[in-house]
XYZ file of N, CA and C in Angstrom:
711
model
N -10.156 20.306 -23.063
C -10.043 19.202 -22.099
C -8.711 19.301 -21.361
N -8.723 19.113 -20.037
C -7.503 19.240 -19.248
C -6.528 18.112 -19.558
N -5.261 18.352 -19.199
C -4.227 17.337 -19.417
C -4.548 16.051 -18.665
N -5.135 16.196 -17.457
C -5.482 15.018 -16.663
C -6.547 14.197 -17.381
N -7.580 14.846 -17.909
C -8.658 14.135 -18.590
C -8.152 13.464 -19.868
N -7.284 14.143 -20.600
C -6.695 13.544 -21.801
C -5.886 12.308 -21.422
N -5.113 12.435 -20.350
C -4.281 11.338 -19.874
C -5.141 10.129 -19.497
N -6.221 10.367 -18.757
C -7.100 9.277 -18.333
C -7.741 8.599 -19.537
N -8.197 9.396 -20.481
C -8.827 8.830 -21.684
C -7.846 7.944 -22.442
N -6.596 8.387 -22.550
C -5.594 7.580 -23.249
C -5.227 6.324 -22.457
N -5.101 6.462 -21.127
C -4.755 5.308 -20.282
C -5.778 4.186 -20.388
N -7.030 4.560 -20.637
C -8.119 3.583 -20.636
C -8.589 3.199 -22.036
N -7.812 3.574 -23.036
C -8.158 3.258 -24.417
C -7.935 1.765 -24.704
N -8.766 1.149 -25.522
C -8.585 -0.270 -25.836
C -7.272 -0.587 -26.567
N -6.720 0.401 -27.280
C -5.509 0.155 -28.065
C -4.248 0.270 -27.199
N -3.357 -0.704 -27.331
C -2.094 -0.687 -26.582
C -1.291 0.571 -26.861
N -1.218 0.974 -28.139
C -0.388 2.125 -28.510
C -0.903 3.416 -27.872
N -2.237 3.550 -27.785
C -2.815 4.750 -27.171
C -2.580 4.740 -25.660
N -2.698 3.565 -25.037
C -2.431 3.467 -23.594
C -0.968 3.792 -23.290
N -0.064 3.382 -24.166
C 1.354 3.721 -23.986
C 1.562 5.234 -24.025
N 0.866 5.900 -24.920
C 0.950 7.372 -24.990
C 0.413 7.990 -23.697
N -0.674 7.415 -23.185
C -1.241 7.910 -21.941
C -0.296 7.730 -20.778
N 0.411 6.613 -20.754
C 1.357 6.357 -19.668
C 2.514 7.357 -19.719
N 2.999 7.651 -20.917
C 4.074 8.636 -21.070
C 3.586 10.027 -20.664
N 2.341 10.330 -21.013
C 1.762 11.620 -20.619
C 1.628 11.698 -19.099
N 1.209 10.606 -18.478
C 1.087 10.545 -17.019
C 2.409 10.897 -16.350
N 3.488 10.318 -16.827
C 4.801 10.518 -16.211
C 5.354 11.916 -16.442
N 4.730 12.672 -17.349
C 5.173 14.049 -17.605
C 4.364 15.081 -16.823
N 3.343 14.642 -16.101
C 2.514 15.589 -15.337
C 3.344 16.236 -14.235
N 3.335 17.530 -14.192
C 4.108 18.292 -13.202
C 3.175 18.885 -12.139
N 3.781 19.311 -11.033
C 3.059 20.025 -9.971
C 1.795 19.292 -9.536
N 1.983 18.064 -9.107
C 0.847 17.242 -8.696
C 0.097 17.860 -7.521
N 0.816 18.633 -6.687
C 0.164 19.212 -5.512
C -0.884 20.253 -5.897
N -0.833 20.745 -7.135
C -1.803 21.744 -7.573
C -3.104 21.113 -8.059
N -3.105 19.803 -8.248
C -4.314 19.120 -8.699
C -5.328 19.015 -7.562
N -6.589 19.182 -7.893
C -7.653 18.979 -6.912
C -7.705 17.504 -6.536
N -8.154 17.213 -5.308
C -8.258 15.823 -4.857
C -9.158 15.016 -5.783
N -10.208 15.647 -6.303
C -11.117 14.949 -7.225
C -10.393 14.509 -8.494
N -9.474 15.349 -8.989
C -8.687 14.988 -10.176
C -7.696 13.868 -9.857
N -7.130 13.913 -8.646
C -6.213 12.850 -8.238
C -6.943 11.507 -8.173
N -8.176 11.534 -7.678
C -8.970 10.307 -7.597
C -9.263 9.767 -8.993
N -9.630 10.661 -9.914
C -9.887 10.244 -11.292
C -8.629 9.676 -11.936
N -7.503 10.323 -11.638
C -6.232 9.868 -12.198
C -5.886 8.467 -11.679
N -6.086 8.239 -10.388
C -5.790 6.930 -9.810
C -6.730 5.855 -10.350
N -7.991 6.208 -10.576
C -8.921 5.269 -11.216
C -8.432 4.937 -12.623
N -7.933 5.951 -13.317
C -7.401 5.736 -14.662
C -6.184 4.842 -14.662
N -5.300 5.041 -13.676
C -4.099 4.204 -13.571
C -4.480 2.760 -13.234
N -5.459 2.617 -12.342
C -5.937 1.271 -11.998
C -6.465 0.568 -13.244
N -7.293 1.254 -14.003
C -7.871 0.670 -15.213
C -6.785 0.364 -16.242
N -5.794 1.253 -16.339
C -4.670 1.040 -17.254
C -3.953 -0.273 -16.928
N -3.662 -0.477 -15.650
C -2.980 -1.707 -15.256
C -3.882 -2.919 -15.466
N -5.153 -2.755 -15.189
C -6.131 -3.840 -15.385
C -6.167 -4.271 -16.851
N -6.059 -3.294 -17.772
C -6.126 -3.574 -19.206
C -4.799 -4.061 -19.788
N -3.699 -3.773 -19.106
C -2.371 -4.060 -19.667
C -2.183 -5.537 -19.958
N -1.495 -5.797 -21.037
C -1.226 -7.171 -21.444
C -0.464 -7.919 -20.359
N -0.856 -9.150 -20.108
C -0.256 -9.951 -19.047
C 1.259 -10.095 -19.212
N 1.738 -10.073 -20.438
C 3.161 -10.290 -20.692
C 3.982 -9.011 -20.578
N 3.330 -7.854 -20.737
C 4.081 -6.605 -20.831
C 3.923 -5.665 -19.643
N 3.029 -5.991 -18.705
C 2.743 -5.040 -17.628
C 3.950 -4.756 -16.745
N 4.852 -5.735 -16.606
C 5.987 -5.565 -15.689
C 6.885 -4.400 -16.088
N 6.891 -4.061 -17.375
C 7.745 -2.953 -17.824
C 7.264 -1.605 -17.290
N 5.999 -1.531 -16.846
C 5.450 -0.283 -16.333
C 5.637 -0.122 -14.825
N 5.813 -1.212 -14.103
C 5.680 -1.177 -12.645
C 6.693 -0.278 -11.959
N 7.965 -0.373 -12.344
C 8.993 0.439 -11.710
C 8.745 1.926 -11.912
N 8.455 2.309 -13.167
C 8.203 3.718 -13.488
C 6.944 4.213 -12.786
N 5.895 3.385 -12.791
C 4.644 3.776 -12.148
C 4.819 3.957 -10.649
N 5.520 3.029 -10.004
C 5.754 3.129 -8.559
C 6.560 4.377 -8.225
N 7.599 4.635 -9.016
C 8.428 5.827 -8.795
C 7.588 7.089 -8.950
N 6.720 7.122 -9.958
C 5.850 8.287 -10.179
C 4.928 8.512 -8.986
N 4.295 7.456 -8.496
C 3.377 7.570 -7.364
C 4.099 8.086 -6.114
N 5.303 7.572 -5.888
C 6.056 7.941 -4.684
C 6.541 9.384 -4.766
N 7.204 9.732 -5.861
C 7.770 11.078 -6.007
C 6.662 12.134 -5.989
N 5.557 11.854 -6.684
C 4.448 12.811 -6.713
C 3.830 12.988 -5.330
N 3.861 11.938 -4.521
C 3.254 11.997 -3.182
C 4.032 12.896 -2.238
N 5.319 13.079 -2.482
C 6.140 13.909 -1.601
C 5.727 15.377 -1.655
N 5.006 15.756 -2.720
C 4.577 17.145 -2.869
C 3.296 17.446 -2.090
N 2.618 16.418 -1.607
C 1.287 16.590 -1.014
C 1.355 17.252 0.356
N 0.310 18.004 0.674
C 0.251 18.706 1.954
C 0.022 17.748 3.110
N -0.631 16.625 2.863
C -0.894 15.637 3.908
C -0.914 14.251 3.279
N -0.694 13.193 4.075
C -0.731 11.828 3.517
C -2.041 11.512 2.810
N -3.181 11.992 3.359
C -4.488 11.693 2.768
C -4.660 12.300 1.377
N -3.858 13.317 1.061
C -3.940 13.957 -0.252
C -2.904 13.407 -1.219
N -2.088 12.461 -0.761
C -1.022 11.932 -1.603
C -1.553 10.905 -2.589
N -0.856 10.765 -3.717
C -1.261 9.769 -4.709
C -1.145 8.356 -4.165
N -0.157 8.103 -3.304
C -0.013 6.763 -2.726
C -1.279 6.397 -1.954
N -1.720 7.287 -1.078
C -2.911 7.018 -0.273
C -4.131 6.824 -1.164
N -4.335 7.740 -2.103
C -5.513 7.666 -2.970
C -5.477 6.416 -3.837
N -4.289 6.027 -4.275
C -4.194 4.833 -5.113
C -4.442 3.560 -4.300
N -3.942 3.510 -3.067
C -4.225 2.350 -2.204
C -5.730 2.215 -1.982
N -6.390 3.344 -1.695
C -7.839 3.330 -1.493
C -8.558 2.895 -2.776
N -8.040 3.330 -3.916
C -8.625 2.936 -5.205
C -8.534 1.426 -5.411
N -7.372 0.835 -5.107
C -7.227 -0.619 -5.244
C -8.173 -1.329 -4.285
N -8.261 -0.843 -3.043
C -9.173 -1.441 -2.063
C -10.602 -1.456 -2.589
N -11.023 -0.322 -3.128
C -12.399 -0.168 -3.602
C -12.707 -1.122 -4.756
N -11.697 -1.380 -5.583
C -11.899 -2.203 -6.776
C -11.429 -3.646 -6.618
N -10.974 -3.998 -5.407
C -10.335 -5.297 -5.213
C -11.237 -6.474 -5.599
N -12.494 -6.403 -5.244
C -13.408 -7.522 -5.516
C -13.677 -7.694 -7.009
N -13.304 -6.708 -7.826
C -13.527 -6.794 -9.275
C -12.319 -7.354 -10.024
N -11.233 -7.646 -9.291
C -10.025 -8.167 -9.942
C -10.128 -9.685 -10.013
N -10.097 -10.233 -11.215
C -10.188 -11.680 -11.362
C -8.831 -12.324 -11.104
N -8.834 -13.644 -10.972
C -7.621 -14.373 -10.589
C -6.498 -14.237 -11.607
N -6.842 -13.922 -12.855
C -5.817 -13.800 -13.890
C -5.073 -12.470 -13.808
N -5.638 -11.505 -13.091
C -5.017 -10.181 -12.987
C -4.411 -9.907 -11.612
N -4.644 -10.791 -10.661
C -4.166 -10.552 -9.300
C -2.662 -10.314 -9.242
N -1.895 -11.115 -9.965
C -0.440 -11.004 -9.884
C 0.063 -9.633 -10.305
N -0.628 -8.999 -11.240
C -0.219 -7.658 -11.658
C -0.251 -6.696 -10.481
N -1.294 -6.772 -9.689
C -1.445 -5.844 -8.568
C -0.575 -6.258 -7.376
N -0.364 -7.550 -7.191
C 0.581 -7.990 -6.167
C 1.993 -7.511 -6.490
N 2.374 -7.606 -7.757
C 3.706 -7.148 -8.164
C 3.839 -5.639 -7.996
N 2.749 -4.909 -8.252
C 2.785 -3.456 -8.061
C 2.968 -3.122 -6.586
N 2.280 -3.843 -5.704
C 2.456 -3.639 -4.259
C 3.916 -3.844 -3.880
N 4.508 -4.935 -4.345
C 5.911 -5.216 -4.038
C 6.820 -4.096 -4.527
N 6.551 -3.601 -5.721
C 7.386 -2.551 -6.294
C 7.209 -1.236 -5.544
N 5.970 -0.917 -5.139
C 5.722 0.304 -4.368
C 6.454 0.277 -3.036
N 6.378 -0.859 -2.339
C 7.056 -0.973 -1.046
C 8.568 -0.867 -1.241
N 9.073 -1.524 -2.260
C 10.517 -1.484 -2.545
C 10.983 -0.052 -2.807
N 10.247 0.676 -3.644
C 10.627 2.058 -3.964
C 10.517 2.945 -2.727
N 9.449 2.775 -1.949
C 9.265 3.598 -0.754
C 10.362 3.365 0.271
N 10.852 2.131 0.377
C 11.886 1.844 1.352
C 13.293 2.152 0.838
N 13.368 2.917 -0.237
C 14.665 3.442 -0.678
C 15.115 4.586 0.221
N 14.170 5.201 0.933
C 14.534 6.271 1.866
C 13.612 6.213 3.069
N 14.086 6.729 4.181
C 13.287 6.704 5.404
C 12.044 7.578 5.273
N 12.175 8.710 4.589
C 11.049 9.632 4.445
C 9.884 8.976 3.699
N 10.185 8.326 2.572
C 9.111 7.712 1.798
C 8.592 6.442 2.461
N 9.446 5.752 3.208
C 8.984 4.575 3.960
C 7.949 4.993 5.002
N 8.231 6.067 5.719
C 7.308 6.534 6.748
C 6.010 7.060 6.131
N 6.115 7.680 4.939
C 4.911 8.142 4.255
C 4.028 6.958 3.882
N 4.629 5.904 3.328
C 3.858 4.716 2.953
C 3.168 4.100 4.168
N 3.912 3.952 5.261
C 3.353 3.324 6.463
C 2.189 4.145 7.012
N 2.335 5.471 7.007
C 1.248 6.341 7.451
C 0.013 6.150 6.572
N 0.227 6.080 5.258
C -0.884 5.877 4.326
C -1.568 4.527 4.555
N -0.787 3.487 4.804
C -1.351 2.162 5.058
C -2.158 2.149 6.348
N -1.619 2.772 7.391
C -2.305 2.790 8.679
C -3.634 3.542 8.614
N -3.725 4.494 7.686
C -4.947 5.283 7.556
C -5.900 4.713 6.497
N -5.493 3.605 5.886
C -6.357 3.013 4.856
C -6.528 1.518 5.099
N -5.681 0.728 4.489
C -5.904 -0.719 4.506
C -5.629 -1.378 5.860
N -4.795 -0.752 6.715
C -4.555 -1.271 8.059
C -5.352 -0.517 9.120
N -6.317 0.275 8.681
C -7.170 0.977 9.626
C -8.216 0.016 10.168
N -8.200 -0.193 11.474
C -9.157 -1.110 12.097
C -10.584 -0.621 11.872
N -10.771 0.691 11.880
C -12.106 1.259 11.718
C -12.650 1.019 10.311
N -11.764 0.941 9.320
C -12.199 0.805 7.929
C -12.109 -0.627 7.419
N -11.880 -1.580 8.319
C -11.640 -2.959 7.888
C -12.821 -3.550 7.128
N -12.496 -4.114 5.966
C -13.502 -4.813 5.158
C -12.878 -6.110 4.651
N -13.634 -7.179 4.679
C -13.096 -8.483 4.306
C -12.804 -8.632 2.821
N -13.380 -7.780 1.978
C -13.229 -7.995 0.541
C -11.856 -7.583 -0.004
N -10.973 -7.071 0.834
C -9.608 -6.778 0.372
C -8.569 -7.488 1.245
N -8.951 -8.657 1.751
C -8.062 -9.428 2.630
C -6.740 -9.754 1.940
N -6.813 -10.225 0.696
C -5.593 -10.598 -0.022
C -4.629 -9.438 -0.166
N -5.166 -8.249 -0.387
C -4.334 -7.057 -0.521
C -3.661 -6.720 0.802
N -4.413 -6.826 1.903
C -3.834 -6.586 3.233
C -2.683 -7.548 3.512
N -2.923 -8.813 3.232
C -1.908 -9.836 3.492
C -0.648 -9.540 2.695
N -0.818 -9.137 1.441
C 0.360 -8.905 0.599
C 1.139 -7.679 1.050
N 0.431 -6.614 1.444
C 1.124 -5.441 1.980
C 1.883 -5.812 3.258
N 1.247 -6.603 4.129
C 1.899 -6.997 5.380
C 3.149 -7.834 5.099
N 3.052 -8.741 4.153
C 4.206 -9.582 3.810
C 5.354 -8.720 3.276
N 5.031 -7.739 2.422
C 6.072 -6.858 1.881
C 6.687 -5.992 2.975
N 5.844 -5.478 3.884
C 6.368 -4.686 4.998
C 7.293 -5.522 5.870
N 6.885 -6.751 6.116
C 7.677 -7.634 6.969
C 9.067 -7.852 6.377
N 9.143 -7.955 5.056
C 10.430 -8.195 4.409
C 11.348 -6.974 4.472
N 10.773 -5.785 4.723
C 11.573 -4.554 4.801
C 11.648 -3.996 6.225
N 11.206 -4.761 7.196
C 10.964 -4.218 8.533
C 12.203 -3.757 9.290
N 13.392 -4.152 8.859
C 14.591 -3.764 9.603
C 15.345 -2.610 8.952
N 14.741 -2.001 7.927
C 15.409 -0.877 7.275
C 15.107 0.429 8.006
N 16.148 1.227 8.198
C 16.013 2.561 8.764
C 15.440 2.547 10.179
N 15.303 3.724 10.760
C 14.663 3.849 12.065
C 13.152 3.659 11.963
N 12.649 3.684 10.724
C 11.207 3.555 10.531
C 10.718 2.142 10.799
N 11.637 1.229 11.187
C 11.175 -0.131 11.494
C 10.200 -0.108 12.674
N 10.316 0.885 13.556
C 9.356 1.002 14.661
C 7.951 1.235 14.111
N 7.817 2.163 13.171
C 6.518 2.431 12.567
C 6.024 1.220 11.783
N 6.947 0.523 11.136
C 6.574 -0.685 10.398
C 5.987 -1.719 11.341
N 6.626 -1.920 12.475
C 6.154 -2.932 13.423
C 4.814 -2.542 14.044
N 4.603 -1.256 14.289
C 3.306 -0.805 14.788
C 2.223 -1.084 13.738
N 2.578 -0.893 12.453
C 1.638 -1.204 11.384
C 1.331 -2.699 11.337
N 2.337 -3.527 11.566
C 2.127 -4.979 11.591
C 1.247 -5.383 12.771
N 1.345 -4.662 13.873
C 0.469 -4.935 15.020
C -0.991 -4.696 14.633
N -1.231 -3.659 13.852
C -2.589 -3.422 13.348
C -3.056 -4.609 12.502
N -2.138 -5.106 11.672
C -2.478 -6.245 10.822
C -2.816 -7.476 11.654
N -2.022 -7.730 12.700
C -2.292 -8.863 13.596
C -3.689 -8.735 14.211
N -4.079 -7.517 14.530
C -5.362 -7.276 15.177
C -6.541 -7.615 14.265
N -6.400 -7.313 12.957
C -7.549 -7.504 12.059
C -7.525 -8.836 11.318
N -6.355 -9.479 11.211
C -6.279 -10.771 10.515
C -5.405 -11.745 11.301
N -5.796 -12.110 12.492
C -4.924 -12.897 13.375
C -4.689 -14.331 12.924
N -5.592 -14.907 12.141
C -5.479 -16.318 11.783
C -4.568 -16.551 10.585
N -4.148 -15.475 9.933
C -3.288 -15.637 8.770
C -1.855 -15.929 9.187
N -1.163 -16.717 8.389
C 0.219 -17.097 8.722
C 1.151 -15.888 8.760
N 0.852 -14.861 7.976
C 1.682 -13.654 7.994
C 1.513 -12.922 9.322
N 0.325 -12.982 9.906
C 0.100 -12.373 11.221
C 0.937 -13.075 12.278
N 0.978 -14.400 12.201
C 1.784 -15.170 13.150
C 3.266 -14.850 12.971
N 3.705 -14.776 11.715
C 5.108 -14.452 11.425
C 5.440 -13.037 11.898
N 4.501 -12.103 11.698
C 4.699 -10.725 12.151
C 4.825 -10.673 13.666
N 3.978 -11.437 14.338
C 4.002 -11.489 15.798
C 5.345 -12.020 16.299
N 5.821 -13.089 15.674
C 7.106 -13.670 16.076
C 8.246 -12.689 15.846
N 8.156 -11.943 14.751
C 9.179 -10.944 14.429
C 9.230 -9.849 15.508
N 8.076 -9.278 15.846
C 8.018 -8.205 16.844
C 8.405 -8.740 18.221
N 7.939 -9.932 18.544
C 8.248 -10.525 19.848
C 9.749 -10.756 20.013
N 10.407 -11.215 18.942
C 11.852 -11.444 18.996
C 12.610 -10.136 19.194
N 12.152 -9.077 18.508
C 12.798 -7.778 18.681
C 12.615 -7.256 20.099
N 11.412 -7.430 20.625
C 11.134 -6.986 21.996
C 12.040 -7.718 23.000
N 12.286 -8.988 22.760
C 13.079 -9.792 23.688
C 14.557 -9.439 23.644
N 15.014 -8.914 22.485
C 16.454 -8.730 22.310
C 16.913 -7.279 22.240
N 15.968 -6.352 22.194
C 16.380 -4.958 22.040
C 16.728 -4.309 23.379
N 17.632 -3.350 23.307
C 17.937 -2.526 24.478
C 17.393 -1.115 24.270
N 16.643 -0.959 23.160
C 16.077 0.345 22.820
C 14.803 0.569 23.628
N 14.901 1.416 24.639
C 13.774 1.657 25.544
C 12.586 2.275 24.803
N 12.873 3.203 23.889
C 11.795 3.852 23.142
C 11.028 2.830 22.322
N 11.749 1.929 21.663
C 11.092 0.897 20.862
C 10.175 0.051 21.738
N 10.717 -0.447 22.845
C 9.937 -1.310 23.743
C 8.695 -0.598 24.260
N 8.866 0.670 24.639
C 7.760 1.435 25.199
C 6.654 1.673 24.170
N 7.046 2.058 22.958
C 6.045 2.381 21.943
C 5.358 1.124 21.413
N 6.086 0.025 21.302
C 5.462 -1.228 20.879
C 4.468 -1.691 21.945
N 4.870 -1.619 23.209
C 3.964 -2.003 24.303
C 2.695 -1.163 24.280
N 2.861 0.133 24.047
C 1.714 1.037 23.987
C 0.799 0.680 22.817
N 1.409 0.370 21.646
C 0.616 0.013 20.462
C -0.157 -1.281 20.689
N 0.485 -2.247 21.356
C -0.175 -3.526 21.648
C -1.343 -3.312 22.610
N -1.114 -2.525 23.644
C -2.177 -2.269 24.627
C -3.362 -1.550 23.978
N -3.063 -0.614 23.086
C -4.142 0.079 22.374
C -4.935 -0.900 21.516
N -4.209 -1.825 20.863
C -4.876 -2.831 20.028
C -5.751 -3.746 20.878
N -5.251 -4.112 22.043
C -6.019 -4.998 22.929
C -7.300 -4.330 23.435
N -7.294 -3.020 23.460
C -8.470 -2.286 23.922
C -9.508 -2.050 22.828
N -9.182 -2.493 21.582
C -10.146 -2.334 20.503
C -11.363 -3.215 20.769
N -12.563 -2.686 20.580
C -13.767 -3.499 20.832
C -13.908 -4.637 19.825
N -14.278 -5.789 20.336
C -14.620 -6.904 19.459
C -13.466 -7.658 18.840
N -12.234 -7.494 19.341
C -11.136 -8.241 18.731
C -11.259 -9.714 19.129
N -10.763 -10.594 18.264
C -10.939 -12.029 18.472
C -9.998 -12.556 19.545
N -10.300 -13.741 20.031
C -9.441 -14.373 21.036
C -8.074 -14.688 20.455
N -8.019 -14.992 19.148
C -6.738 -15.256 18.485
C -5.876 -13.996 18.470
N -6.500 -12.875 18.146
C -5.783 -11.593 18.178
C -5.248 -11.325 19.574
N -6.117 -11.507 20.553
C -5.746 -11.233 21.939
C -4.564 -12.105 22.363
N -4.577 -13.361 21.946
C -3.500 -14.284 22.311
C -2.171 -13.865 21.673
N -2.193 -13.538 20.384
C -0.966 -13.145 19.693
C -0.405 -11.845 20.265
N -1.275 -10.870 20.460
C -0.827 -9.572 20.966
C -0.287 -9.696 22.385
N -0.966 -10.474 23.209
C -0.513 -10.648 24.601
C 0.850 -11.315 24.669
N 1.135 -12.202 23.701
C 2.437 -12.883 23.690
C 3.584 -11.914 23.447
N 3.294 -10.793 22.747
C 4.320 -9.766 22.531
C 4.681 -9.100 23.853
N 3.674 -8.805 24.665
C 3.927 -8.154 25.949
C 4.668 -9.062 26.927
N 4.571 -10.361 26.716
C 5.222 -11.305 27.609
C 6.675 -11.569 27.237
N 7.152 -10.916 26.160
C 8.530 -11.142 25.699
C 9.544 -10.729 26.757
């Protein structure tokens, strides 16, 4: 049996002690880029199940290490779509409707920790934003059953939006969020944030690219009148 399969079996074991061994084994996996995408998907399903099973009182001790593992391992990937961050986000999306209210906070805290770790450097921040834009903030892939996850990612991005030069990419990602969830208070807050930057910046590149992103969003078929109103207000800054 491969190391990945052993790791998954241990991560999903009913016993806490066996799951702890699986988590330690997970963090020792080397050369993630050599793993097939199918193995990465299985591994992310295993990690999701591990967190789902983790005791409510003890899960926080895993979050920092798990987030660091996902981020560092993703830097080895040939493309964002092959990274563990992307595959894990898609895994959470797929399983979101199966998470009961007693387990939601575990996954919200993991989102916060992932964003925090990614925004430790510009390179990993841009990788995360690219992964989000191609998954949970993808207008083409929008599904209502992961609304809470979208909102939480947007809120975390908003709190880090002024770090590094990648704030431009962050704001473009928030524009996508405004387009798909315009009635949420985070969408309104995101809009006000981008609009204020547009009104006060002297950065021509920022203004030009934000305007272009807004116009592209406005051209999306079937967007709501609320979306149109919020997005148009950015252009009027």
